[in-house]
XYZ file of C-alpha atoms in Angstrom:
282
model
C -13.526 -44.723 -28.770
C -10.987 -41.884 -28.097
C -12.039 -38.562 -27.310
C -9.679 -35.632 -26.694
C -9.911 -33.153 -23.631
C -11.499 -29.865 -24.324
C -9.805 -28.315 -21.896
C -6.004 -29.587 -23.270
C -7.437 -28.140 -26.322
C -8.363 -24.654 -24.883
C -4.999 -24.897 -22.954
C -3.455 -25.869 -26.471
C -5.134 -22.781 -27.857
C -3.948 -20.520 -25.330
C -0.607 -21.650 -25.521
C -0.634 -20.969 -29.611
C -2.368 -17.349 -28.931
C -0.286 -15.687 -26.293
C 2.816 -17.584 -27.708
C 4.081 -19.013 -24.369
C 3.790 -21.350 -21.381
C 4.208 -19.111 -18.932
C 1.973 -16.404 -20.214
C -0.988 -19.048 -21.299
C -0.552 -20.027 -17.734
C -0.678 -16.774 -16.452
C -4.477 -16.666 -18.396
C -5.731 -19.616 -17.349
C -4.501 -19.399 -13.581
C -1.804 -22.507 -13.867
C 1.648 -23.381 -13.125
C 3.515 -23.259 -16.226
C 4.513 -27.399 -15.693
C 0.608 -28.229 -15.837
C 0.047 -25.876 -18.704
C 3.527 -28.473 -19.883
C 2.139 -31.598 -19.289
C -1.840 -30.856 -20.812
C 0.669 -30.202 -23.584
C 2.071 -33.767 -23.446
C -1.203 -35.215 -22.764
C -2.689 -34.079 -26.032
C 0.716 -34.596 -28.126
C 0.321 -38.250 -26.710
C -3.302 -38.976 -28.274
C -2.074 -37.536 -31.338
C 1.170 -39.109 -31.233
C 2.280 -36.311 -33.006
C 4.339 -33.153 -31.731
C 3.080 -29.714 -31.770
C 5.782 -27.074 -31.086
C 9.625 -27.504 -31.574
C 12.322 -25.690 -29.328
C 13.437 -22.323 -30.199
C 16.151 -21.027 -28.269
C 14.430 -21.160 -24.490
C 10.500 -20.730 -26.854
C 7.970 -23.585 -27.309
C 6.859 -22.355 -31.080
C 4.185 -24.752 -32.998
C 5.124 -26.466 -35.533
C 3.171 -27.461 -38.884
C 0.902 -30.266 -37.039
C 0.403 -27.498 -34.637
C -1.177 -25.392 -36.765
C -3.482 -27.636 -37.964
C -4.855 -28.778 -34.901
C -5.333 -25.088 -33.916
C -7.730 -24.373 -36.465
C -10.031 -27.120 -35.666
C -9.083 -26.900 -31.986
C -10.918 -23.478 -32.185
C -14.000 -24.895 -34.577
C -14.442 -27.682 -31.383
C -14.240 -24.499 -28.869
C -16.241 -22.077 -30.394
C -19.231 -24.922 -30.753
C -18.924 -26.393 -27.054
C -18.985 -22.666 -26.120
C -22.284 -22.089 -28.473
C -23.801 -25.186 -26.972
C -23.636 -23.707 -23.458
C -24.697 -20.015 -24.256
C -27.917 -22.002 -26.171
C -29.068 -24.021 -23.195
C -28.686 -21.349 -20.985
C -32.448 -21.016 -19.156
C -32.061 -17.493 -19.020
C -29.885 -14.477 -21.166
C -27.965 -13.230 -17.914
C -27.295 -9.373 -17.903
C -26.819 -6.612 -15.263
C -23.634 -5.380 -13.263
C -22.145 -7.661 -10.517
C -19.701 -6.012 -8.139
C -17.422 -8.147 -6.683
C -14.583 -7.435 -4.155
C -11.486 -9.638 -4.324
C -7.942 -9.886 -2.152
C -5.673 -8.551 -4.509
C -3.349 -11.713 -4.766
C -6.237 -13.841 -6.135
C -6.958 -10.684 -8.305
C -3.261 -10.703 -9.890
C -3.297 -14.980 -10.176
C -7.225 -16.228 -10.221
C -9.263 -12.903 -11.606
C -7.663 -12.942 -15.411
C -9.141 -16.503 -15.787
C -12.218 -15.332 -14.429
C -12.804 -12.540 -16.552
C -12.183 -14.184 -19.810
C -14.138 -17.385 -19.571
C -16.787 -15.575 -18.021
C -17.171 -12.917 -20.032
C -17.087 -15.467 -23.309
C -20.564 -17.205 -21.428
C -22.040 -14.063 -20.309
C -21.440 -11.542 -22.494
C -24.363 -9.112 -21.170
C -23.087 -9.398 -17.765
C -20.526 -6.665 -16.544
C -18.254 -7.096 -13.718
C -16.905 -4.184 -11.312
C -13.799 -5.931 -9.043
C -12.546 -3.804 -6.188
C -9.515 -5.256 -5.173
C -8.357 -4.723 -1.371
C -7.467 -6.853 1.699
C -10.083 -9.275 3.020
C -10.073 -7.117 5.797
C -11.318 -3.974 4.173
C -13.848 -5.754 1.982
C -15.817 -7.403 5.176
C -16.219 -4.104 6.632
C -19.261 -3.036 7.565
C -19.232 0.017 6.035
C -17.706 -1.217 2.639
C -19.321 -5.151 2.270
C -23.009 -3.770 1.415
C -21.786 -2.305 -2.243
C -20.382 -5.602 -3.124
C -22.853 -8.475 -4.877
C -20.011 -10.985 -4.097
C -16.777 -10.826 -1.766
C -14.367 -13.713 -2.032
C -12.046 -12.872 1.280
C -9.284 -14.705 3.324
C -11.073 -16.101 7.264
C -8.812 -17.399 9.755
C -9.891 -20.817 11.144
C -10.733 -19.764 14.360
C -13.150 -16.915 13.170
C -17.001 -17.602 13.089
C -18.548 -16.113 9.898
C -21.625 -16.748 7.542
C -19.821 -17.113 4.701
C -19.715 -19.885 2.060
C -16.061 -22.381 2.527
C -14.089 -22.410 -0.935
C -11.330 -24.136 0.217
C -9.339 -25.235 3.200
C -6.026 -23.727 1.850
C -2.435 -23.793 3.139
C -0.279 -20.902 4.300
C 2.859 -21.138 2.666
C 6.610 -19.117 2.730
C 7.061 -17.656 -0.919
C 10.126 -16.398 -1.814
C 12.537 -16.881 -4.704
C 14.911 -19.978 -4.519
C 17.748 -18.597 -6.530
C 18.158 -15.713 -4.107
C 18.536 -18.285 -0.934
C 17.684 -17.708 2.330
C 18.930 -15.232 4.639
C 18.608 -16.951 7.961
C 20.182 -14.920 10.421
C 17.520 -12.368 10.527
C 14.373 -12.610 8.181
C 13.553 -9.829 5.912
C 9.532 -10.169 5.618
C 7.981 -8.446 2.881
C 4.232 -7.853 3.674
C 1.100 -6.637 3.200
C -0.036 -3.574 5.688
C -1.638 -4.042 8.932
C -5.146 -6.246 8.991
C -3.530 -8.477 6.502
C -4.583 -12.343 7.492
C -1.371 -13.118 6.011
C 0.510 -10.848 8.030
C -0.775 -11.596 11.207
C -0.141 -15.243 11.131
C 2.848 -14.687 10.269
C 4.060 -12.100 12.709
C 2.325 -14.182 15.562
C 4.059 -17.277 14.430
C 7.495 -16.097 14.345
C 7.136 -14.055 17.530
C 6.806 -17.958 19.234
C 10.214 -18.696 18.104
C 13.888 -17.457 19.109
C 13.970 -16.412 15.041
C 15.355 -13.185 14.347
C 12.883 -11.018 11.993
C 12.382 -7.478 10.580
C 9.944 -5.978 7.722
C 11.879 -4.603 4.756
C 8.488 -3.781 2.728
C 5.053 -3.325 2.892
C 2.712 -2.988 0.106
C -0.940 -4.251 -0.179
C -1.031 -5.397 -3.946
C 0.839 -8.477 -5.052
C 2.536 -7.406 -8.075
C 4.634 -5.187 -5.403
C 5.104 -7.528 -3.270
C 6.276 -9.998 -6.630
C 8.561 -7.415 -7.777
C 10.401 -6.622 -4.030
C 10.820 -10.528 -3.625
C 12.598 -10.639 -7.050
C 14.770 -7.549 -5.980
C 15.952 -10.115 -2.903
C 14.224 -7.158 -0.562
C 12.845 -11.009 1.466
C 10.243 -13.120 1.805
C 6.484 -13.347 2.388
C 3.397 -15.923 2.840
C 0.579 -16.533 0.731
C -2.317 -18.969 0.841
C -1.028 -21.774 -1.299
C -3.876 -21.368 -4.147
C -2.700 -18.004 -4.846
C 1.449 -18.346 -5.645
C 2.195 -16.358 -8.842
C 4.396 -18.365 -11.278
C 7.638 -16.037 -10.875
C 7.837 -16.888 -6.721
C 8.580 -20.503 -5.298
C 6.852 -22.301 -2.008
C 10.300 -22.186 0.671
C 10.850 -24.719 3.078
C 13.217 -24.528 5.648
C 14.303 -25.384 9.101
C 14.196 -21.853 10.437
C 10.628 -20.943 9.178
C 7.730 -22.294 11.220
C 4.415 -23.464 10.229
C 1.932 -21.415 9.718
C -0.991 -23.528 9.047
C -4.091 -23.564 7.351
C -6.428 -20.660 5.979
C -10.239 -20.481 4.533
C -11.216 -18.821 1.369
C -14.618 -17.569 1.587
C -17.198 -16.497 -0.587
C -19.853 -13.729 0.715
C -23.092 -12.884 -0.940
C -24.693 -9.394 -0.657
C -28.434 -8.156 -1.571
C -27.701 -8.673 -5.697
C -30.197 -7.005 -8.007
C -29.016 -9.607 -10.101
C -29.449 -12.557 -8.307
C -29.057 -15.395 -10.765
C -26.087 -13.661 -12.958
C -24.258 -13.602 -9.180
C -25.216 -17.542 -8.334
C -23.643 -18.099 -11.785
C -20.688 -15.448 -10.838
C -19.578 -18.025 -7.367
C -20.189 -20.951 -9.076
C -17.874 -20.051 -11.758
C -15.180 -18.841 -8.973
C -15.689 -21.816 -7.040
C -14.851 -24.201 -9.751
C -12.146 -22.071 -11.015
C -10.508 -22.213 -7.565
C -10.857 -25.700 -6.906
C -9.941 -27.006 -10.204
């Protein structure tokens, strides 16, 4: 018996409503290629095509837009089936803090599957560096704090993932290697750190052209060729690229971390990190 994958057809969905790869991608926190092959997948099982070119555009076609409709009747009562079985109506506020990278790539997903589930349940992101958030002074207003840990730090924090540190940059620009233009977050970055301790173990010739905590700036400086930067692997927006190359070192592996606080909402918040785990890991 064949059975089609809900999740191509959410994908498929998303893809039809935002009118794009890149931006259904953007939604759902994936590269635009997997958005492009879930795509392929379902077009297989029903050896049929669902968009035709236009210009550089993926547009749906006639079988397209009959799958939609259903594809939405199928969503809307998996969806139902879930909210029904649900032991409990969650409600209340959550306040969760989040790096701002993982706000910009993982947080949009978040916020509009979770919100579908739990309508009644409200969330308040702060969005800051790791560093900030785990202060003592600042972590106690938080219900949950998902935060960047080096390897070597001891913390009571649950492991979401062993990620890589990576070089993002943009490929068409190339690489100056002569001296390294870094483009970085401020100071008690995790990202920053590495990466300044790193290249300081090398004969490398470096210099910061830009700081700026929030990734979009950081995006948009990259594009302007201002240099490069690192980012845990998990967390590379669409627009950049990973860079390899000779001249830039290792810089090893990072843990993503989520922290629970005294909740007043306890359950809604258990729900809350299991929903951010298995977006993250996915």
């Amino acid at each position: 018996m064949r059975q089609l994958s809900l999740d191509n057809l959410r994908t498929f969905v998303t893809v039809v409503d935002l009118g794009g790869y890149a931006k259904a991608g953007e939604m759902l926190g994936r590269s635009q290629p997997a958005i492009s092959i879930q795509i392929k997948r379902l077009e297989q099982q029903l050896t049929k095509r669902l968009f035709h070119k236009q210009g550089q555009r993926q547009v749906v076609n006639q079988d397209g837009l009959a799958l939609y409709q259903q594809a939405r009747t199928m969503l809307a009562l998996n969806d139902n089936i879930f909210k029904q079985f649900q032991p409990t109506g969650l409600k209340g506020r959550l306040r969760l803090g989040i790096p701002s990278e993982f706000a910009t790539t993982l947080l949009p997903n978040i916020i509009g599957e979770f919100g579908k589930l739990y309508p009644d349940v409200s969330l308040e992101v702060t969005s800051a560096l790791s560093k900030s958030l785990l202060a003592k002074d600042t972590s106690e207003s938080f219900d949950l704090i998902m935060a960047l840990v080096d390897p070597n730090e001891s913390f009571d924090g649950q492991i979401l993932l062993h990620d890589d540190l990576v070089w993002v940059g943009d490929k068409a620009l190339g690489l100056q290697t002569q001296a390294l233009s870094l483009v970085l977050a401020p100071n008690g970055c995790v990202y920053r750190s590495r990466v300044i301790s790193k290249l300081k173990q090398q004969t490398q010739k470096w210099k910061i052209s830009y700081t700026n905590a929030d990734l979009t700036g950081i995006t948009a400086a990259i594009k302007q060729g201002l240099g490069i930067t690192a980012l845990a692997k998990s967390s590379v927006p669409e627009q950049l690229d990973i860079i390899k190359h000779k001249s830039l070192p290792e810089l090893g592996k990072i843990k993503i971390c989520l922290f629970s606080g005294n909740s007043a909402h306890p359950q809604a918040s258990a729900k809350l990190a299991e929903f951010i785990q298995s977006k993250l890991t996915r």
